[in-house]
């Protein structure tokens, strides 16, 4: 938190400075104005930047008629993704949710299983688990990278978990806890090295929800490693609000040849031959990314570095502007990695101050959103198993996301 001891929205303890939510809101507004001049607004939360060769590549699909499930742009898009992430294989999908679903099925998540997942994430992460007939088992996060808290998770699994053979069993529900899905929240890398150790200790498979984190890395002695490469499989999203977009789309990455083959099979209706006959060998999914979306994606990936640089620049400006601000902290990269700055965020000491700032910023043309509503509070997940979720509650009441698009400071050429 901030280093000044301001009691927010509380009637004064006489020996401490009292600063009301209103003062904080005024102060935050002035700092925002210094980064993004209010007069030049309004500023959307995150708008897609349709730049570079997008028009040419999409036009190629329209001119040639290769707009659908067959065509060269998908291969090219997958190839570009392997180069950017360093993974051996990339499989493009219709969206990030489908990617997660296919990943969970492929590592053997079955009806009746439980899968550990942060409550503090977008609903798609838990929904993909539900599609498998499994139950999301919610775990708490930490307030540096906003990802799963490794220490809390390890202690919790020691309490509720029991190893039988090569499976982790939940002592209370008797279900197999098959996997965990760390989420790189708002682009901030989760503490994967610590989480991988815990997964190994408790016989858990990791699927990474890297939907928000294209361009985010974890640091290590041998250089930076892209998010999505620590689990067996990583899943990305290229929805319109993400760092790059294919309109709608997603991708899976893995270094495992066999998993890659299975993922491709499962996401392309399990067709077994290339000939004229249509033979399929299992009930599978039509999850392949259409060619026209991949064409847009190729153009978007060509300028990924420009977009990441523009977002880094914006984030550095926010960081400087909010340094020393009373009652609030700007969320910068965690010490173990580099965020892609998908969504920049502020964390307030006090939920009342957050609420007032949210209203004031939105009224002033800065489109902001409160942090995720914890999934365990939603009615479809009311009965889902869960660890203590103190930090999740605090974050969701005290955080907000700021305008974060790559084009906000005018650096992207159309
Ligand atoms: C966007 C997102 C998804 C889902 O991606 P879609 O492409 O919208 O299906 C999954 N998880 C997280 C954390 C996301 O932000």
Coordinates of C-alpha atoms and ligand atoms in Angstrom, one line a residue:
X1 CA 0.0 0.0 0.0
X2 CA 1.0 3.7 0.0
X3 CA 3.6 4.6 2.6
X4 CA 1.5 7.4 4.0
X5 CA -0.8 6.5 6.8
X6 CA -4.1 7.9 5.6
X7 CA -7.3 6.6 7.1
X8 CA -9.7 6.8 4.3
X9 CA -13.3 7.8 4.8
X10 CA -13.1 7.2 8.5
X11 CA -13.9 9.9 11.1
X12 CA -10.6 10.9 12.5
X13 CA -8.5 9.2 15.0
X14 CA -7.2 12.5 16.3
X15 CA -3.5 11.9 16.0
X16 CA -3.6 10.6 12.4
X17 CA -4.2 12.7 9.3
X18 CA -7.6 12.0 7.9
X19 CA -8.1 12.1 4.2
X20 CA -11.5 11.6 2.8
X21 CA -12.4 9.6 -0.3
X22 CA -13.2 12.9 -2.0
X23 CA -9.7 14.2 -1.6
X24 CA -8.3 11.0 -2.9
X25 CA -10.6 11.1 -5.9
X26 CA -9.6 14.7 -6.7
X27 CA -6.0 13.7 -6.4
X28 CA -6.3 10.7 -8.6
X29 CA -8.2 12.7 -11.3
X30 CA -5.4 15.3 -11.3
X31 CA -2.7 12.6 -11.8
X32 CA -4.7 11.0 -14.6
X33 CA -5.0 14.4 -16.3
X34 CA -1.2 14.6 -16.2
X35 CA -0.9 11.3 -18.1
X36 CA -3.9 11.5 -20.5
X37 CA -5.2 15.1 -20.8
X38 CA -8.8 15.1 -19.9
X39 CA -9.6 17.6 -22.7
X40 CA -8.4 15.2 -25.3
X41 CA -10.6 12.3 -24.0
X42 CA -12.7 10.3 -23.7
X43 CA -10.4 7.3 -23.2
X44 CA -11.7 3.8 -23.7
X45 CA -10.6 1.0 -21.3
X46 CA -9.1 -1.0 -24.2
X47 CA -9.8 -0.5 -27.9
X48 CA -8.5 -2.7 -30.6
X49 CA -5.8 -1.2 -32.9
X50 CA -6.4 -2.3 -36.5
X51 CA -3.0 -1.4 -37.9
X52 CA -0.3 -2.6 -40.2
X53 CA -1.2 -5.1 -42.9
X54 CA -4.6 -5.9 -41.5
X55 CA -6.6 -4.5 -44.5
X56 CA -4.4 -6.2 -47.1
X57 CA -4.4 -9.6 -45.4
X58 CA -8.2 -9.7 -44.7
X59 CA -8.7 -8.5 -48.3
X60 CA -6.7 -11.4 -49.5
X61 CA -9.1 -13.8 -47.8
X62 CA -12.1 -11.9 -49.4
X63 CA -10.5 -11.8 -52.8
X64 CA -9.6 -15.5 -52.9
X65 CA -12.7 -16.8 -51.0
X66 CA -10.5 -18.6 -48.4
X67 CA -12.4 -17.1 -45.5
X68 CA -13.3 -20.2 -43.5
X69 CA -11.9 -23.3 -41.9
X70 CA -9.2 -24.0 -44.5
X71 CA -6.4 -21.7 -45.7
X72 CA -2.8 -20.7 -45.3
X73 CA -3.2 -17.9 -42.8
X74 CA -4.0 -20.2 -39.9
X75 CA -0.6 -22.0 -40.4
X76 CA 1.2 -18.8 -40.7
X77 CA -0.5 -17.4 -37.5
X78 CA 0.4 -20.6 -35.6
X79 CA 4.0 -20.3 -36.9
X80 CA 4.3 -16.7 -35.7
X81 CA 2.9 -17.7 -32.3
X82 CA 5.6 -20.4 -31.8
X83 CA 8.3 -17.8 -32.7
X84 CA 6.9 -15.2 -30.3
X85 CA 6.4 -17.6 -27.4
X86 CA 9.2 -20.0 -28.0
X87 CA 6.8 -23.0 -27.7
X88 CA 7.3 -26.0 -30.1
X89 CA 3.6 -26.0 -31.1
X90 CA 0.8 -23.6 -31.4
X91 CA -2.8 -24.5 -32.3
X92 CA -5.2 -21.7 -33.2
X93 CA -8.8 -21.9 -31.8
X94 CA -12.1 -20.0 -32.2
X95 CA -11.6 -18.3 -28.8
X96 CA -9.7 -18.5 -25.5
X97 CA -12.5 -20.3 -23.7
X98 CA -12.5 -23.1 -26.3
X99 CA -8.7 -23.3 -26.0
X100 CA -9.0 -23.8 -22.2
X101 CA -11.7 -26.4 -22.7
X102 CA -9.6 -28.4 -25.1
X103 CA -6.6 -28.1 -22.9
X104 CA -8.4 -29.4 -19.8
X105 CA -9.9 -32.3 -21.7
X106 CA -6.6 -33.2 -23.3
X107 CA -4.8 -33.5 -19.9
X108 CA -7.6 -35.8 -18.7
X109 CA -9.9 -33.6 -16.6
X110 CA -13.0 -35.8 -16.1
X111 CA -16.5 -35.4 -14.8
X112 CA -16.4 -35.4 -11.0
X113 CA -12.9 -34.0 -10.8
X114 CA -11.9 -30.7 -9.2
X115 CA -9.6 -28.2 -10.7
X116 CA -7.9 -25.5 -8.7
X117 CA -8.5 -22.0 -10.1
X118 CA -8.4 -18.5 -8.7
X119 CA -11.7 -17.0 -7.8
X120 CA -10.2 -13.7 -9.0
X121 CA -10.4 -14.1 -12.8
X122 CA -12.7 -13.7 -15.7
X123 CA -15.6 -16.2 -15.6
X124 CA -14.4 -18.1 -18.7
X125 CA -11.6 -19.8 -16.7
X126 CA -14.1 -21.5 -14.4
X127 CA -16.6 -22.1 -17.1
X128 CA -14.1 -24.1 -19.2
X129 CA -13.7 -26.4 -16.1
X130 CA -17.4 -26.8 -15.8
X131 CA -17.7 -27.8 -19.5
X132 CA -15.6 -30.8 -18.6
X133 CA -18.1 -31.8 -15.9
X134 CA -15.5 -30.9 -13.3
X135 CA -15.9 -28.4 -10.4
X136 CA -13.8 -25.3 -10.1
X137 CA -12.1 -25.3 -6.7
X138 CA -11.4 -21.7 -5.8
X139 CA -8.1 -20.5 -4.4
X140 CA -6.8 -17.2 -3.1
X141 CA -4.4 -14.8 -4.8
X142 CA -1.7 -12.4 -3.7
X143 CA -1.6 -8.6 -4.2
X144 CA 1.7 -8.2 -6.1
X145 CA 1.1 -10.1 -9.4
X146 CA -2.6 -10.8 -8.6
X147 CA -2.1 -14.5 -9.3
X148 CA -2.6 -17.6 -7.2
X149 CA -0.7 -17.2 -3.8
X150 CA 1.8 -20.1 -3.8
X151 CA 2.3 -20.1 0.0
X152 CA -1.4 -20.1 0.8
X153 CA -2.0 -22.8 -1.8
X154 CA 0.7 -25.0 -0.5
X155 CA -0.5 -24.8 3.1
X156 CA -4.1 -25.3 2.0
X157 CA -3.3 -28.5 0.0
X158 CA -1.3 -29.9 2.9
X159 CA -4.5 -29.5 4.9
X160 CA -7.2 -30.8 2.5
X161 CA -5.2 -32.9 0.1
X162 CA -4.1 -36.5 0.3
X163 CA -2.0 -38.3 -2.2
X164 CA -3.3 -41.7 -3.4
X165 CA -1.0 -43.3 -6.1
X166 CA -0.4 -40.5 -8.5
X167 CA -3.6 -38.5 -7.7
X168 CA -4.3 -35.8 -5.2
X169 CA -7.6 -36.5 -3.4
X170 CA -9.7 -33.8 -1.6
X171 CA -10.3 -35.3 1.8
X172 CA -13.5 -33.4 2.3
X173 CA -15.2 -34.2 -1.1
X174 CA -13.3 -37.4 -2.0
X175 CA -12.9 -36.0 -5.5
X176 CA -9.6 -36.1 -7.5
X177 CA -8.0 -32.7 -7.7
X178 CA -6.7 -33.2 -11.2
X179 CA -5.1 -29.9 -12.2
X180 CA -4.6 -26.3 -11.5
X181 CA -5.1 -23.3 -13.7
X182 CA -3.0 -20.3 -12.8
X183 CA -4.2 -17.1 -14.5
X184 CA -1.9 -14.2 -15.5
X185 CA -4.2 -11.6 -14.4
X186 CA -4.5 -8.4 -16.4
X187 CA -1.2 -9.5 -18.0
X188 CA 0.8 -9.7 -14.8
X189 CA 2.7 -13.0 -14.8
X190 CA 1.7 -15.4 -11.9
X191 CA 4.6 -16.7 -9.8
X192 CA 5.0 -19.8 -12.0
X193 CA 8.3 -21.1 -10.6
X194 CA 6.8 -21.3 -7.1
X195 CA 3.5 -22.7 -8.5
X196 CA 5.3 -25.4 -10.6
X197 CA 7.1 -26.6 -7.4
X198 CA 3.8 -26.9 -5.6
X199 CA 2.1 -28.7 -8.5
X200 CA 5.0 -31.2 -8.5
X201 CA 4.7 -31.7 -4.8
X202 CA 1.0 -32.3 -4.9
X203 CA 0.7 -34.3 -8.2
X204 CA -1.1 -31.6 -10.1
X205 CA -1.0 -30.9 -13.8
X206 CA -0.8 -27.2 -14.8
X207 CA -2.8 -25.6 -17.5
X208 CA -2.0 -21.9 -17.8
X209 CA -4.7 -19.4 -18.5
X210 CA -2.5 -17.0 -20.5
X211 CA -5.5 -15.4 -22.2
X212 CA -4.5 -11.9 -21.1
X213 CA -0.8 -12.3 -21.2
X214 CA 0.6 -12.4 -24.8
X215 CA 4.0 -10.7 -24.4
X216 CA 4.3 -11.2 -20.7
X217 CA 7.3 -13.1 -19.4
X218 CA 8.9 -14.6 -16.3
X219 CA 12.5 -13.9 -15.6
X220 CA 15.1 -16.5 -14.9
X221 CA 18.8 -17.2 -14.8
X222 CA 18.6 -18.3 -18.5
X223 CA 16.7 -15.3 -19.6
X224 CA 13.0 -14.5 -20.0
X225 CA 10.4 -17.3 -20.6
X226 CA 7.0 -16.5 -22.1
X227 CA 3.9 -17.1 -20.0
X228 CA 2.0 -20.2 -21.1
X229 CA 5.2 -22.2 -21.2
X230 CA 5.4 -23.4 -17.6
X231 CA 2.3 -25.6 -17.6
X232 CA 1.7 -28.7 -19.9
X233 CA -0.4 -26.4 -22.1
X234 CA -1.0 -22.6 -22.2
X235 CA -4.1 -20.9 -23.6
X236 CA -4.4 -17.4 -25.1
X237 CA -7.3 -15.3 -26.2
X238 CA -7.4 -12.8 -29.1
X239 CA -10.8 -11.4 -28.3
X240 CA -11.4 -7.7 -29.3
X241 CA -10.4 -6.4 -25.9
X242 CA -7.1 -8.2 -25.6
X243 CA -3.6 -7.0 -26.5
X244 CA -3.9 -8.3 -30.1
X245 CA -7.2 -9.4 -31.7
X246 CA -8.4 -11.8 -34.4
X247 CA -12.0 -10.5 -33.9
X248 CA -12.5 -13.6 -31.8
X249 CA -9.9 -16.2 -31.4
X250 CA -7.5 -18.1 -29.2
X251 CA -4.6 -20.4 -29.2
X252 CA -2.9 -23.3 -27.3
X253 CA 0.8 -23.7 -26.9
X254 CA 2.7 -26.7 -25.7
X255 CA 6.2 -28.2 -26.1
X256 CA 4.8 -31.8 -26.0
X257 CA 4.4 -33.4 -29.4
X258 CA 1.8 -35.9 -28.4
X259 CA -0.3 -33.3 -26.6
X260 CA -0.1 -31.0 -29.6
X261 CA -1.4 -33.8 -31.9
X262 CA -4.2 -34.5 -29.5
X263 CA -5.1 -30.9 -29.2
X264 CA -5.2 -30.4 -33.0
X265 CA -7.4 -33.6 -33.4
X266 CA -9.8 -32.5 -30.6
X267 CA -10.2 -29.0 -32.0
X268 CA -10.8 -30.1 -35.6
X269 CA -13.6 -32.6 -35.3
X270 CA -11.2 -35.5 -35.0
X271 CA -10.8 -36.1 -38.7
X272 CA -8.5 -39.0 -39.4
X273 CA -7.7 -38.8 -43.1
X274 CA -6.9 -36.1 -45.6
X275 CA -8.8 -37.8 -48.5
X276 CA -12.2 -37.1 -49.9
X277 CA -14.0 -39.3 -47.3
X278 CA -15.0 -37.8 -44.0
X279 CA -13.9 -40.2 -41.3
X280 CA -13.8 -39.1 -37.7
X281 CA -12.7 -41.3 -34.8
X282 CA -14.2 -39.6 -31.7
X283 CA -16.8 -37.0 -30.6
X284 CA -14.7 -33.8 -30.9
X285 CA -15.1 -30.1 -31.4
X286 CA -15.2 -27.6 -34.2
X287 CA -12.8 -25.2 -32.4
X288 CA -10.5 -24.2 -35.3
X289 CA -9.8 -20.5 -35.9
X290 CA -11.2 -19.5 -39.3
X291 CA -8.7 -18.3 -42.0
X292 CA -10.1 -14.7 -42.1
X293 CA -9.6 -14.3 -38.4
X294 CA -6.1 -15.7 -38.7
X295 CA -5.3 -13.2 -41.5
X296 CA -6.2 -10.4 -39.2
X297 CA -4.1 -12.1 -36.4
X298 CA -1.0 -12.2 -38.6
X299 CA -1.2 -8.5 -39.2
X300 CA -1.7 -7.9 -35.5
X301 CA 1.2 -10.1 -34.5
X302 CA 3.5 -8.3 -37.0
X303 CA 3.1 -5.1 -34.9
X304 CA 3.0 -6.8 -31.5
X305 CA 6.3 -5.2 -30.4
X306 CA 5.0 -1.7 -31.3
X307 CA 1.9 -2.3 -29.3
X308 CA 3.8 -3.7 -26.3
X309 CA 6.2 -0.7 -26.4
X310 CA 3.3 1.8 -26.5
X311 CA 1.7 0.0 -23.5
X312 CA 5.0 -0.1 -21.6
X313 CA 5.3 3.6 -22.2
X314 CA 1.8 4.4 -21.0
X315 CA 2.4 2.1 -17.9
X316 CA 5.6 3.9 -17.1
X317 CA 3.8 7.3 -17.2
X318 CA 1.1 6.0 -14.9
X319 CA 3.7 4.6 -12.5
X320 CA 5.5 7.9 -12.3
X321 CA 2.3 9.9 -12.0
X322 CA 1.0 7.7 -9.1
X323 CA 4.3 7.4 -7.2
X324 CA 3.6 8.6 -3.6
X325 CA -0.1 9.1 -4.2
X326 CA -2.0 8.8 -0.9
X327 CA -4.2 5.9 -0.3
X328 CA -3.5 4.1 -3.6
X329 CA -0.8 2.0 -5.3
X330 CA -0.2 1.6 -9.1
X331 CA 0.2 -2.1 -10.0
X332 CA 3.5 -2.5 -11.7
X333 CA 5.2 -5.7 -12.9
X334 CA 5.8 -8.2 -10.1
X335 CA 9.5 -8.8 -9.2
X336 CA 9.5 -12.3 -10.9
X337 CA 8.5 -11.1 -14.4
X338 CA 7.4 -8.5 -16.9
X339 CA 3.7 -7.7 -17.6
X340 CA 2.5 -6.9 -21.1
X341 CA 0.4 -4.2 -19.4
X342 CA -2.8 -5.6 -20.9
X343 CA -4.8 -3.7 -18.3
X344 CA -3.1 -1.2 -16.0
X345 CA -4.6 -1.0 -12.5
X346 CA -4.8 0.9 -9.2
X347 CA -5.3 -0.7 -5.8
X348 CA -6.8 1.5 -3.0
X349 CA -6.4 1.1 0.7
X350 CA -10.1 1.6 1.1
X351 CA -13.1 0.3 -0.9
X352 CA -15.1 3.6 -0.5
X353 CA -12.3 5.6 -2.1
X354 CA -12.2 3.0 -4.9
X355 CA -15.9 3.4 -5.5
X356 CA -15.8 7.2 -5.6
X357 CA -12.7 7.3 -7.8
X358 CA -14.4 4.8 -10.2
X359 CA -17.4 7.1 -10.6
X360 CA -15.4 10.3 -10.9
X361 CA -13.0 8.9 -13.5
X362 CA -15.8 7.4 -15.6
X363 CA -17.6 10.8 -15.5
X364 CA -14.5 12.6 -16.5
X365 CA -14.1 10.4 -19.7
X366 CA -11.6 7.8 -18.3
X367 CA -13.3 4.5 -18.9
X368 CA -12.4 2.4 -15.8
X369 CA -13.7 -0.9 -14.5
X370 CA -13.8 -2.4 -11.0
X371 CA -11.6 -5.4 -10.6
X372 CA -13.1 -8.9 -11.2
X373 CA -16.1 -9.9 -9.2
X374 CA -14.9 -13.0 -7.4
X375 CA -16.3 -16.1 -9.1
X376 CA -17.2 -17.8 -5.9
X377 CA -19.8 -15.1 -5.3
X378 CA -21.7 -15.9 -8.5
X379 CA -24.8 -18.0 -8.3
X380 CA -23.6 -20.9 -10.5
X381 CA -20.5 -21.3 -8.3
X382 CA -22.2 -20.7 -5.0
X383 CA -21.6 -24.4 -3.9
X384 CA -18.1 -24.8 -5.5
X385 CA -15.3 -25.9 -3.1
X386 CA -13.0 -23.1 -2.0
X387 CA -10.0 -22.2 0.1
X388 CA -10.1 -19.1 2.4
X389 CA -10.4 -16.2 0.0
X390 CA -9.5 -13.1 2.0
X391 CA -7.2 -11.4 -0.5
X392 CA -9.6 -12.1 -3.3
X393 CA -12.3 -10.2 -1.4
X394 CA -10.0 -7.3 -0.7
X395 CA -8.7 -7.0 -4.2
X396 CA -12.1 -7.1 -5.8
X397 CA -13.4 -4.3 -3.6
X398 CA -10.3 -2.1 -3.7
X399 CA -9.0 -2.3 -7.3
X400 CA -9.8 -0.8 -10.6
X401 CA -8.5 -1.0 -14.2
X402 CA -7.5 2.1 -16.2
X403 CA -7.6 3.0 -19.9
X404 CA -4.8 0.8 -21.3
X405 CA -5.0 0.6 -25.0
X406 CA -1.8 0.7 -27.1
X407 CA -3.2 3.6 -29.1
X408 CA -4.0 6.0 -26.3
X409 CA -0.8 8.0 -26.6
X410 CA -0.9 8.3 -30.4
X411 CA 2.1 6.0 -31.1
X412 CA 0.4 3.5 -33.4
X413 CA 0.3 4.1 -37.2
X414 CA -2.8 2.9 -39.0
Ligands
LIG1 C1 -10.5 -13.3 -22.2 C2 -10.3 -14.3 -21.2 C3 -10.7 -15.7 -21.5 C4 -11.5 -16.1 -22.6 O1 -11.2 -15.8 -23.8 P1 -12.3 -15.6 -25.0 O2 -11.5 -15.5 -26.2 O3 -13.1 -14.4 -24.6 O4 -13.1 -16.9 -25.0 C5 -10.3 -16.6 -20.5 N1 -9.6 -16.3 -19.4 C6 -9.3 -15.0 -19.2 C7 -8.6 -14.7 -17.9 C8 -9.6 -14.0 -20.0 O5 -9.3 -12.7 -19.8

